[in-house]
Coordinates of C-alpha atoms and ligand atoms in Angstrom, one line a residue:
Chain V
X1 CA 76.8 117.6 154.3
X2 CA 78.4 120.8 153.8
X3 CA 76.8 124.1 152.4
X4 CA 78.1 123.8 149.0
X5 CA 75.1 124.9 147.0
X6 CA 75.6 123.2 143.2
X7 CA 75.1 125.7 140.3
X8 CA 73.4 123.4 137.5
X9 CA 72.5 124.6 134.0
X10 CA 69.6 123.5 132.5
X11 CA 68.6 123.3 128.8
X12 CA 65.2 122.7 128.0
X13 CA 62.5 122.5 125.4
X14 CA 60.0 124.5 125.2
X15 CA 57.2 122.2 124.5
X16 CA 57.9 119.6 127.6
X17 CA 60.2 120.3 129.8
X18 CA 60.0 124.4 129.9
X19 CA 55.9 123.8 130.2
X20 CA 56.3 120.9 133.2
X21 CA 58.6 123.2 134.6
X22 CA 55.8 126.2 134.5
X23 CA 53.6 123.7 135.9
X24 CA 55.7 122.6 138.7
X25 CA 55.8 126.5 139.6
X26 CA 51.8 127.3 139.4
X27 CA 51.2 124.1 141.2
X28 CA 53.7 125.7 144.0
X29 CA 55.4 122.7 143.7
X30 CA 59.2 123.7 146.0
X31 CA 61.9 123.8 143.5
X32 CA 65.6 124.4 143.9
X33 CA 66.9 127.4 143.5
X34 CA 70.2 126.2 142.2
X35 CA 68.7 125.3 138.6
X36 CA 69.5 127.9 136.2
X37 CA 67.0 127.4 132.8
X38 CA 67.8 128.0 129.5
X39 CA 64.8 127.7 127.2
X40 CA 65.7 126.2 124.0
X41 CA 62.8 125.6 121.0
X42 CA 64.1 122.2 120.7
X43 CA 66.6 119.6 122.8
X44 CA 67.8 118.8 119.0
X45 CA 69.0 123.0 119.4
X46 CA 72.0 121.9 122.3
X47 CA 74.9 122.1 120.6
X48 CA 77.7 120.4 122.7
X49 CA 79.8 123.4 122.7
X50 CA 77.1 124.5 125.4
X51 CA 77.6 122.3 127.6
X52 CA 81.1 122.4 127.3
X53 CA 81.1 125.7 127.7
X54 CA 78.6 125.6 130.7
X55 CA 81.1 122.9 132.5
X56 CA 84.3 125.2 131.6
X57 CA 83.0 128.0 133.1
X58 CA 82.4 125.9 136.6
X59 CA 79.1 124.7 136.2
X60 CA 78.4 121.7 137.9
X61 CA 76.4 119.8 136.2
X62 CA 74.6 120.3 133.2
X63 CA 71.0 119.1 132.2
X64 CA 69.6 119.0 128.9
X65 CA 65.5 117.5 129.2
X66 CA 63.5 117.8 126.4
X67 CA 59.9 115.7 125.2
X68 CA 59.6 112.2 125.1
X69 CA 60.9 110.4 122.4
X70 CA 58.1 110.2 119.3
X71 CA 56.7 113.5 121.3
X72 CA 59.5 116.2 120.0
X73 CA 57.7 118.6 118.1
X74 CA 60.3 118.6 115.6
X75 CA 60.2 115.0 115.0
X76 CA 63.6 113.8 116.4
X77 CA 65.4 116.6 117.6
X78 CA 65.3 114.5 121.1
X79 CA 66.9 112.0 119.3
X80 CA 69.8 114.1 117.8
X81 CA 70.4 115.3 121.5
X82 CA 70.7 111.5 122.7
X83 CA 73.3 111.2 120.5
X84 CA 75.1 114.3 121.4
X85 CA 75.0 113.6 125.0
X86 CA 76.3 110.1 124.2
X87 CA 79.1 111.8 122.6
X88 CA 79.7 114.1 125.4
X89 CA 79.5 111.1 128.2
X90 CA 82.6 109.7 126.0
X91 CA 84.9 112.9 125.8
X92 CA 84.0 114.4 129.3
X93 CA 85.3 112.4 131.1
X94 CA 88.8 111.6 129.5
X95 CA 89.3 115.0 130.8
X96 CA 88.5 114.4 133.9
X97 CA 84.6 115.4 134.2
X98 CA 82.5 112.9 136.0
X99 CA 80.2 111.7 133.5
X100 CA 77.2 112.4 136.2
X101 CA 77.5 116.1 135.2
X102 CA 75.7 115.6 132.3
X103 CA 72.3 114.6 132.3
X104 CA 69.6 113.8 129.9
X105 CA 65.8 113.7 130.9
X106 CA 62.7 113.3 128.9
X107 CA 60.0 115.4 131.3
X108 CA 56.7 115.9 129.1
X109 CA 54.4 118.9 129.3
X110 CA 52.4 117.8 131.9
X111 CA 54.5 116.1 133.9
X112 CA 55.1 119.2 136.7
X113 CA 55.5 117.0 139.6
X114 CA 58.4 114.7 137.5
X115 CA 60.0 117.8 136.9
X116 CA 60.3 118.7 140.3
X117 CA 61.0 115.7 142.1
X118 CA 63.7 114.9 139.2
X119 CA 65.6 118.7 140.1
X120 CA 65.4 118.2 143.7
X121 CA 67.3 114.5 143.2
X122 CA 69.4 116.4 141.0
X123 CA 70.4 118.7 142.9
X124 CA 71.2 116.3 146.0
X125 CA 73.3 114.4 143.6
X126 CA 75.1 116.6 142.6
X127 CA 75.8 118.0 146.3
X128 CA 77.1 114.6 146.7
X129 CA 79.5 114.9 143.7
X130 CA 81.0 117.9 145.2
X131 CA 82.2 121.0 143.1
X132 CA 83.2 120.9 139.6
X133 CA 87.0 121.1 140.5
X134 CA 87.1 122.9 136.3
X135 CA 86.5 126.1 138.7
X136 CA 90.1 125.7 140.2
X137 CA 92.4 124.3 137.4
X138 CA 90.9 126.7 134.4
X139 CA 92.2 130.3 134.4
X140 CA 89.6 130.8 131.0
Chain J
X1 CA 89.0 89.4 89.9
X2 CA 90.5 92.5 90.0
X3 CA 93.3 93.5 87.0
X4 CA 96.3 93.9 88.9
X5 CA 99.4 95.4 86.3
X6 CA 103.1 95.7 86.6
X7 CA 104.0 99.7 85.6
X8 CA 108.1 98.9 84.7
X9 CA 110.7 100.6 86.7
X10 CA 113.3 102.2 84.0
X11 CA 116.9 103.0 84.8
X12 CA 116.0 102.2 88.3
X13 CA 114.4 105.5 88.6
X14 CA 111.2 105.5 90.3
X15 CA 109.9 108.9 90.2
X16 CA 110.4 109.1 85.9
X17 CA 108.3 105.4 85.8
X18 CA 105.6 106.8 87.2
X19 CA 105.7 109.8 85.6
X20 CA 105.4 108.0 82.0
X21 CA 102.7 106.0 84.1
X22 CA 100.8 108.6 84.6
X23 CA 101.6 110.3 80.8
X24 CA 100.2 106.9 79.2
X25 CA 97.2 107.5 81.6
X26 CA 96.6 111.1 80.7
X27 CA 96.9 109.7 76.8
X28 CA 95.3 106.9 76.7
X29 CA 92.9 106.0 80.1
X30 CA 90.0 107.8 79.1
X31 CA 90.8 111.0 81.6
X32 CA 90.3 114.8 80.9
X33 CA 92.9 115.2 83.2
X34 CA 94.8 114.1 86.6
X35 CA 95.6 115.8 89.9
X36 CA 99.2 115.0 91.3
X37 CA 101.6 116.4 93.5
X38 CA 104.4 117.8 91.7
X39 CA 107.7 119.8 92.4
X40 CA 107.1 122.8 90.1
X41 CA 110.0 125.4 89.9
X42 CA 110.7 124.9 93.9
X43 CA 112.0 122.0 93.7
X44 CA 111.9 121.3 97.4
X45 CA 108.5 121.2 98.1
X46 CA 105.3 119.8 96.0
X47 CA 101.9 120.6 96.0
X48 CA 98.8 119.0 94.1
X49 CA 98.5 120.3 90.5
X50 CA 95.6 119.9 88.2
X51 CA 97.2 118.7 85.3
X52 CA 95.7 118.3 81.2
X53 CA 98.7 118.2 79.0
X54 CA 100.8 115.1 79.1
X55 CA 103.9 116.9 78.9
X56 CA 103.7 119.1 82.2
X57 CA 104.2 115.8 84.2
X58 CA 108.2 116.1 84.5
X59 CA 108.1 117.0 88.2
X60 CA 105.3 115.0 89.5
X61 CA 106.4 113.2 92.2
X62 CA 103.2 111.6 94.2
X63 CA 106.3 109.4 96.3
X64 CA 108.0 112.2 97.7
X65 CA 107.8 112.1 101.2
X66 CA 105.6 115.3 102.5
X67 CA 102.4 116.3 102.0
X68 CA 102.0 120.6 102.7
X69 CA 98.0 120.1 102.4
X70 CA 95.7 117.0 102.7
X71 CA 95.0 117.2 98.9
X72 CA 90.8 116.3 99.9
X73 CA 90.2 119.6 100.4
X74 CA 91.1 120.7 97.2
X75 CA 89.4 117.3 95.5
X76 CA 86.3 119.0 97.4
X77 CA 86.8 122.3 95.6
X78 CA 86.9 120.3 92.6
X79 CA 83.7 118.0 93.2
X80 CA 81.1 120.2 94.7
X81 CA 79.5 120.6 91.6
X82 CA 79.8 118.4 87.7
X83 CA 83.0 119.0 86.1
X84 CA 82.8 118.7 83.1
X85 CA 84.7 115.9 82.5
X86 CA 86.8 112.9 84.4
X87 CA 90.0 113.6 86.6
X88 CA 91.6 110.9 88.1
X89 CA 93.4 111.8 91.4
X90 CA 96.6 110.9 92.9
X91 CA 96.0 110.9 96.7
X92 CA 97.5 109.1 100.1
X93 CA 95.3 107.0 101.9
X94 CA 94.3 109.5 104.5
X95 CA 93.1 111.9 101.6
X96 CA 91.1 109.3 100.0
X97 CA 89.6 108.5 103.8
X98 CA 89.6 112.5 104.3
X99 CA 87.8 112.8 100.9
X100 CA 85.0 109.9 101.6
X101 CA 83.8 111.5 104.8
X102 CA 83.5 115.0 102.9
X103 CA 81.4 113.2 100.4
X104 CA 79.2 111.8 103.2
X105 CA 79.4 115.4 104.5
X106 CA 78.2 116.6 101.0
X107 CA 81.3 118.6 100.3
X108 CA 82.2 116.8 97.5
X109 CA 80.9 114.0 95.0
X110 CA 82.9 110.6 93.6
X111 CA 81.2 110.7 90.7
X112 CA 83.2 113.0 88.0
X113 CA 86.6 111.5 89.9
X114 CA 88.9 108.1 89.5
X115 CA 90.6 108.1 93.0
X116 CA 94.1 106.6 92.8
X117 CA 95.7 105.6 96.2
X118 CA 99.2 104.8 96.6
X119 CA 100.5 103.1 99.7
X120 CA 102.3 105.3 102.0
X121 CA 105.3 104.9 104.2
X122 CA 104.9 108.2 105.9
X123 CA 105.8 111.8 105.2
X124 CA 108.2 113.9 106.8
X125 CA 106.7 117.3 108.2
X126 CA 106.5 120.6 106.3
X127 CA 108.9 122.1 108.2
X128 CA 111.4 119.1 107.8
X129 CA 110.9 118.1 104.5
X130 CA 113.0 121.4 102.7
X131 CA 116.0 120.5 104.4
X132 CA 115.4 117.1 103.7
X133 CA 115.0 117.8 99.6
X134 CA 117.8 119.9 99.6
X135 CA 117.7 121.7 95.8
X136 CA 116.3 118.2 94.2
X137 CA 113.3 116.7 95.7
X138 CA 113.3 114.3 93.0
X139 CA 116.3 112.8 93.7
X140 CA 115.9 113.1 97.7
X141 CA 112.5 111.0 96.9
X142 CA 114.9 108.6 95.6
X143 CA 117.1 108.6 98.4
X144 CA 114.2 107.9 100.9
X145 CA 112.9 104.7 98.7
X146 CA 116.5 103.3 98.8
X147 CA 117.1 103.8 102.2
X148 CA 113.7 101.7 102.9
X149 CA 114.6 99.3 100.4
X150 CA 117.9 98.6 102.3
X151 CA 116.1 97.8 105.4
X152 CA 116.8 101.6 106.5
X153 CA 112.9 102.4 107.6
X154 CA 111.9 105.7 107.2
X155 CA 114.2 107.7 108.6
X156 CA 116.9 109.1 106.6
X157 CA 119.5 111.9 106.8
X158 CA 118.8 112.5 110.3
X159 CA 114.8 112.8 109.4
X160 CA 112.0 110.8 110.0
X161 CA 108.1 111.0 109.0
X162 CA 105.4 112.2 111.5
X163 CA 104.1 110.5 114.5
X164 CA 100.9 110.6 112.7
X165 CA 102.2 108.3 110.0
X166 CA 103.8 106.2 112.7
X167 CA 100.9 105.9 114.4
X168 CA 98.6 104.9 111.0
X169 CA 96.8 102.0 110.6
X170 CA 96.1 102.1 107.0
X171 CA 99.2 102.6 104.7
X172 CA 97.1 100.9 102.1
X173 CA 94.4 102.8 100.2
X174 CA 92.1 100.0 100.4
X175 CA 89.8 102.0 99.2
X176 CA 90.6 103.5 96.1
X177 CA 89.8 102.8 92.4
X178 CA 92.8 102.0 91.9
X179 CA 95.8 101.6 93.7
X180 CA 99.4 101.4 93.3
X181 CA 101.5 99.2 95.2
X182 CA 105.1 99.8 96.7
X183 CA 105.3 97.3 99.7
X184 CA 106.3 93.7 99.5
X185 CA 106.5 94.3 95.6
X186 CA 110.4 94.2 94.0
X187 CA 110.8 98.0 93.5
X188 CA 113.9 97.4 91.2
X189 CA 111.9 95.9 88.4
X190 CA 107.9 97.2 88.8
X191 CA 105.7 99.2 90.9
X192 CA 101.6 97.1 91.0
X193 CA 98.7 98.6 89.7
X194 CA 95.6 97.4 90.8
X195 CA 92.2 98.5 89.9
X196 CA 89.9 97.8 92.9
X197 CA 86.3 98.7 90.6
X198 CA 85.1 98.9 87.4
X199 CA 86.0 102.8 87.1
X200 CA 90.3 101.6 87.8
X201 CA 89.1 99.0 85.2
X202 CA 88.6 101.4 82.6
X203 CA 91.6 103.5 83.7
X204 CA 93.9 100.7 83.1
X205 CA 92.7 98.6 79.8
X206 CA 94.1 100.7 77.4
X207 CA 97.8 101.5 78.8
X208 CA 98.7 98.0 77.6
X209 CA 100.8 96.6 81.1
X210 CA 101.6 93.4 81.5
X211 CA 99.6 91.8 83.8
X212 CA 100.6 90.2 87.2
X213 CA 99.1 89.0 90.6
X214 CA 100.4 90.1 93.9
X215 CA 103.5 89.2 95.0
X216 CA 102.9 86.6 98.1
X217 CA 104.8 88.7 100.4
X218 CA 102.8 92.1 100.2
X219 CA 100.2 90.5 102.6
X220 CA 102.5 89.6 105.4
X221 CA 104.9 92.7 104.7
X222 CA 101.6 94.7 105.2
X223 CA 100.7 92.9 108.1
X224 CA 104.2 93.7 109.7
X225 CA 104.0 97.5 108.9
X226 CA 99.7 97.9 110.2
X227 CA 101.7 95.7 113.7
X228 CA 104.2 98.0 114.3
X229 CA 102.1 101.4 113.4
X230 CA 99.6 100.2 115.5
X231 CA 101.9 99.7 118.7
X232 CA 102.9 103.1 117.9
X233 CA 99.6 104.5 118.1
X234 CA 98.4 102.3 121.0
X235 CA 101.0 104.0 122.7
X236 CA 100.6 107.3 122.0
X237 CA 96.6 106.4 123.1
X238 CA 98.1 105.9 126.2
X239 CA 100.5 108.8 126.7
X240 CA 98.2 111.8 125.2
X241 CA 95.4 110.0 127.2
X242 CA 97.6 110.1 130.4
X243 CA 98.9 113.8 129.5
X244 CA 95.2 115.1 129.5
X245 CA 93.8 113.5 132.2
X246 CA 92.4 116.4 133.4
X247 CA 91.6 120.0 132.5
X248 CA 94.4 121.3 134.9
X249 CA 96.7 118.5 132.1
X250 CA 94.8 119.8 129.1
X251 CA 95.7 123.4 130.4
X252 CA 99.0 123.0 129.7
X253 CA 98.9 120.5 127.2
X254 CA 97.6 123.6 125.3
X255 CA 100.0 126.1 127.1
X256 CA 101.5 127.5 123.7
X257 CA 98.5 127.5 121.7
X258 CA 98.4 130.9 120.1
X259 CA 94.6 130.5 119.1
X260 CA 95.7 131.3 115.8
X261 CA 93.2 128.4 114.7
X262 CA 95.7 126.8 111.7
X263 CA 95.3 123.2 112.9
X264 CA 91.8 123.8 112.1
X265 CA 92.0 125.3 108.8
X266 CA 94.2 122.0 108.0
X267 CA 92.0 119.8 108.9
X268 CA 90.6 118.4 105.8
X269 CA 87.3 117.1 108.0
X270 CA 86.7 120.3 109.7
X271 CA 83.8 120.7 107.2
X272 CA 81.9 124.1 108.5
X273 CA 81.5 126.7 106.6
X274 CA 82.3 129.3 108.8
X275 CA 84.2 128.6 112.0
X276 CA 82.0 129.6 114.8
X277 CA 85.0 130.7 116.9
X278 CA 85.4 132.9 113.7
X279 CA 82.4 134.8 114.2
X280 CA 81.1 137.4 116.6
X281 CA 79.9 135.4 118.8
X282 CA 83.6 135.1 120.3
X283 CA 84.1 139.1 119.8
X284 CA 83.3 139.3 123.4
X285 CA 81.8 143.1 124.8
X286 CA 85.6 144.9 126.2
X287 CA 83.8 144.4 129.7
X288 CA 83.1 140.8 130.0
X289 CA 86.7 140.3 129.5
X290 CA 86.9 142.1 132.7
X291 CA 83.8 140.6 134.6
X292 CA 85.8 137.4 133.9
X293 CA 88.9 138.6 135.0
X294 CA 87.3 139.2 138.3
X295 CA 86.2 136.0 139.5
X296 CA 89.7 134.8 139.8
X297 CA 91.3 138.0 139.7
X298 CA 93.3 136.9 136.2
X299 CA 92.5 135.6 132.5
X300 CA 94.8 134.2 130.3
X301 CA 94.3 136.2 127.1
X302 CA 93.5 135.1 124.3
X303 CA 90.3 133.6 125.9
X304 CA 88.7 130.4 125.0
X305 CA 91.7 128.1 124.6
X306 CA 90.3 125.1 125.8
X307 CA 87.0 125.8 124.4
X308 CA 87.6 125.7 120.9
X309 CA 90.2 122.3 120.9
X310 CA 87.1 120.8 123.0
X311 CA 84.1 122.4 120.2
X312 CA 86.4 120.6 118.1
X313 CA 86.9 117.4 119.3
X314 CA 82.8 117.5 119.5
X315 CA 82.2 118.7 116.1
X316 CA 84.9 116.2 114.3
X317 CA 86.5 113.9 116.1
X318 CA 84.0 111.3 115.0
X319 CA 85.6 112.4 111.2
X320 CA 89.2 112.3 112.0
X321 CA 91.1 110.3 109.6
X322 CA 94.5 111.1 111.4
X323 CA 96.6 113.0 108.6
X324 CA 98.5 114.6 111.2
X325 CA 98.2 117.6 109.2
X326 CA 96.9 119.7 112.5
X327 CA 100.1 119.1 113.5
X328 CA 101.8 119.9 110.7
X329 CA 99.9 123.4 110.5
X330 CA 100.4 124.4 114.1
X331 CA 103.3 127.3 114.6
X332 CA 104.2 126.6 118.3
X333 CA 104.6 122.5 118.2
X334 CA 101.4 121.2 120.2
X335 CA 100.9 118.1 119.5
X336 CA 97.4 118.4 118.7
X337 CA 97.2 115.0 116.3
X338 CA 98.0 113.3 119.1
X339 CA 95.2 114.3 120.9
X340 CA 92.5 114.9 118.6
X341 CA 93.7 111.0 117.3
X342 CA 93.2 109.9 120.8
X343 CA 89.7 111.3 121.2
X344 CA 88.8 110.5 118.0
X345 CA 89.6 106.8 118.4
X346 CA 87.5 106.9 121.4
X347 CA 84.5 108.7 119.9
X348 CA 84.8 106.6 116.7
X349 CA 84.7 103.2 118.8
X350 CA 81.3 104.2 121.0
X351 CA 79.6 105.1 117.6
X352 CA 81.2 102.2 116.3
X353 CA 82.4 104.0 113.6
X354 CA 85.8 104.0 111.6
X355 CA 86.0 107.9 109.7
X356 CA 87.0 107.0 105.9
X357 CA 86.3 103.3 105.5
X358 CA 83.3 103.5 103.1
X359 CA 80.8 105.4 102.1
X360 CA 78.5 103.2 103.1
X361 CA 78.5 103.9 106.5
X362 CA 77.1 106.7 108.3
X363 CA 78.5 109.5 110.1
X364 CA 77.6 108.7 113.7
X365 CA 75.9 112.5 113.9
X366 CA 74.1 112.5 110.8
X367 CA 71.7 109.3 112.3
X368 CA 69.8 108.5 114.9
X369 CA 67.4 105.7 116.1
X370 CA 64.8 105.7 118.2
X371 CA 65.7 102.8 120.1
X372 CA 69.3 103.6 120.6
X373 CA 71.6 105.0 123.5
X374 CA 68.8 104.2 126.6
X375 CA 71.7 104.3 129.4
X376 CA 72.3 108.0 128.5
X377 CA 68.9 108.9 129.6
X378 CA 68.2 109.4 133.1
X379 CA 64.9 108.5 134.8
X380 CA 62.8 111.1 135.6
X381 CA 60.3 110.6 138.3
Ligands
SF4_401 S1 92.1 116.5 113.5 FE1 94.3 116.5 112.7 S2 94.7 114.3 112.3 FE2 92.5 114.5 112.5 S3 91.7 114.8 110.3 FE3 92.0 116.8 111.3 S4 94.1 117.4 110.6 FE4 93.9 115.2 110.3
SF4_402 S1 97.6 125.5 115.2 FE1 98.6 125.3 117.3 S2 98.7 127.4 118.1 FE2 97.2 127.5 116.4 S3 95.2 127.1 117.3 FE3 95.9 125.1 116.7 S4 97.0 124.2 118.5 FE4 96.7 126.5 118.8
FES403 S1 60.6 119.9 120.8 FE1 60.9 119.1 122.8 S2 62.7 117.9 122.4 FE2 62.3 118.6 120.4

């Protein structure tokens, strides 16, 4: 398709994700480089106004990917953030966001290859959903 | 069965019946003291006053038709910690659903308070209501009861209540200890009380009213007034949702907002502490203002517009009871119930969740299971 290269904000937990994703990188696994990280201590940590913020400022997608459910080393912050990003699928897109902006992913610590495979088809989807049209309309 | 009471209407006058209502209630229900909106020397507003002597209840006037602040913030102020004795309070239904989710939110407490709940045919804005009172809101709140009981509606002298009590759903305080009745009941002759629990019990045993049942009309008169508020809402659903459809929309939607952050200070379920768009974190370094400038060559100043009504659709929607009192609070005439009423009605539905019905059920951010919500997980591989 065209050369429209997706800018996509990631929050992740330090325990899983942010450790796969370390992994991914010693095991010279490719990556993206369209995946900008944000390590958080805990996916339970997101507040929505983050990825609000993230999609306001022309992001184009945002992911939040944190340990398995039962593996969050704060017991449930996971679980928090499922709810959160549930609440986000519903508002989003009454304004016009396509709900596939926002993405939740459970990659464990050890799980480097998962972590890679899952940015690379995120970034292809994304690529597909074309820019985040926010970028034009939003003066602020 | 729940005691249900006539309180008499003398020399037609509604506003004094009440008023020796509430006296008798003060002397003899058991109370250290009541909350109620009253006139005071300004005759054309009222605002909720804390009241302990039976005689400093010759403006209260719970019927007139405005409402400056949802009175649940101030029953939060009231009920954070014991009080030292009982206060009933004299509230509309949104306040009493305002007030439960602040107890859920731990910002207040039932226990030290009677709630009384009145139904409600609507308010007319702040800004409306002085001209409406003229130099005798007591007599004006008169004036807006006849004109209903003639088969006027609400609107009267050229005035009419808010969309967001056109668009309510729950005139009746279903919830409260004890409420007072107005619709399908013979206004001429009584106003009902009912007590819904023991606590409206004890409240009422002692004021020695005659006892009655509910007229057989209330339930379809209510039935006629939650049909036509709700096609009213349903269609403002469908207007706001159209009008913000997008964030170009939502841009202007939002085009006079003045980010002076009043709506929010109304909002009786806007429970933080301290407002994060308050804090520093929003006293953004001179030179990212210009940084941002750049991309696009212009910024609308003040910054973060959109942000904060969309923070705040995130951090409370799921808690609006739509009091309308955002609207009522903003300077420049957005109509930001209308939106955050929308939203809300959306969030509250996915959750599954209706903001003020009981405090038995929780506040959809405040649980979590972990078998919940799968299809917002995406497969990682
Ligand atoms: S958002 Fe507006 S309508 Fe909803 S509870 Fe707050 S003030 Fe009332
Ligand atoms: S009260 Fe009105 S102008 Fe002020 S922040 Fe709210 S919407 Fe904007
Ligand atoms: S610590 Fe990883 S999601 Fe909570």
């Amino acid at each position: 398709m065209s050369d429209f290269e997706p800018t996509i904000i990631a929050f992740v937990c330090n325990w899983c994700t942010y450790t796969a994703a370390d992994l991914a990188g010693t095991s010279r696994l490719t990556q993206p480089p369209n995946v900008r990280m944000i390590r958080m201590m805990c996916t339970g940590m997101v507040d929505p106004k983050y990825v609000i913020k993230a999609l306001l400022e022309g992001a184009d997608a945002v992911l939040i990917s944190g340990c398995h459910p039962g593996d969050c080393h704060y017991i449930n912050g996971n679980l928090k953030a499922r709810r959160r990003v549930k609440l986000l699928k519903e508002i989003l897109p009454r304004f016009g966001f396509d709900q596939r902006r926002v993405k939740l992913t459970w990659i464990g610590a050890s799980e480097g290859i998962d972590f890679a495979n899952t940015m690379n088809e995120l970034v292809a989807e994304v690529k597909e959903l074309g820019p985040n049209e926010v970028r034009k309309q939003m003066v602020i | 069965m729940a005691t249900t009471v006539k309180i008499p209407i003398k020399d037609q006058n509604l506003v004094s019946s009440l008023q020796d209502f509430f006296k008798a209630m003060l002397r003899d229900g058991g109370i250290n003291g009541l909350m109620v909106a009253q006139h005071l020397p300004t005759k054309n507003s009222v605002m909720p006053t804390l009241v302990t002597d039976p005689d400093k209840l010759d403006t209260a006037d719970p019927l007139a038709p405005v409402f400056p602040i949802n009175a649940a913030k101030v029953v939060s102020k009231l009920t954070r910690k014991p009080l030292g004795g009982k206060v009933a309070v004299v509230l509309r239904p949104c306040e009493i659903r305002a007030f439960i989710e602040l107890v859920k939110l731990k910002q207040g407490r039932v226990d030290d308070v009677v709630l009384i709940g009145m139904d409600c045919l609507g308010a007319y804005s702040n800004v409306q209501y002085p001209d409406f009172a003229g130099d005798n809101g007591m007599e004006a709140t008169l004036r807006f009861y006849r004109n209903i009981q003639e088969g006027k509606g609400t609107a009267c002298d050229g005035f009419d209540v808010s969309p967001a009590c056109k668009a309510c759903e729950h005139p009746i305080p279903e919830n409260a200890d004890v409420l007072i009745g107005l619709v399908g009941v013979d206004l001429k002759d009584h106003l009902l009380a009912k007590a819904n629990t023991p606590r409206g019990e004890e409240l009422l045993e002692n004021l020695g009213l005659s006892s009655t049942s509910e007229p057989e009309k209330r339930g379809k008169e209510i039935e006629k007034l939650v049909t036509e508020r709700l096609s009213y809402r349903d269609q403002m659903f469908v207007e706001t949702s159209e009008a913000t459809a997008d964030v170009g929309k939502l841009v202007s939607y939002l085009g006079n907002c003045v980010n002076c952050y009043n709506c929010r200070v109304a909002c009786p379920v806007c429970y933080c502490k301290e407002c994060v768009f308050l804090t520093d974190v929003f006293d953004h370094e001179p030179s990212q203002y210009l940084r941002w400038a750049k991309r696009k060559g212009i910024l609308k100043m003040p910054t973060d517009t959109v942000f904060f009504h969309l923070t705040r659709i995130a951090h409370m929607s799921t808690a609006c009871i739509g009091c309308g009192q955002c609207s009522n609070a903003c300077p420049n005439n957005i109509p930001v119930m209308e939106l955050f009423r929308t939203m809300a009605h959306y969030t509250q539905t996915a959750f599954d969740y209706v903001a003020g019905r009981s405090l038995e059920d929780d506040p959809p951010l405040s649980v979590f299971r972990e078998d919940e919500f799968q299809e917002v997980v995406a497969k990682s591989h």
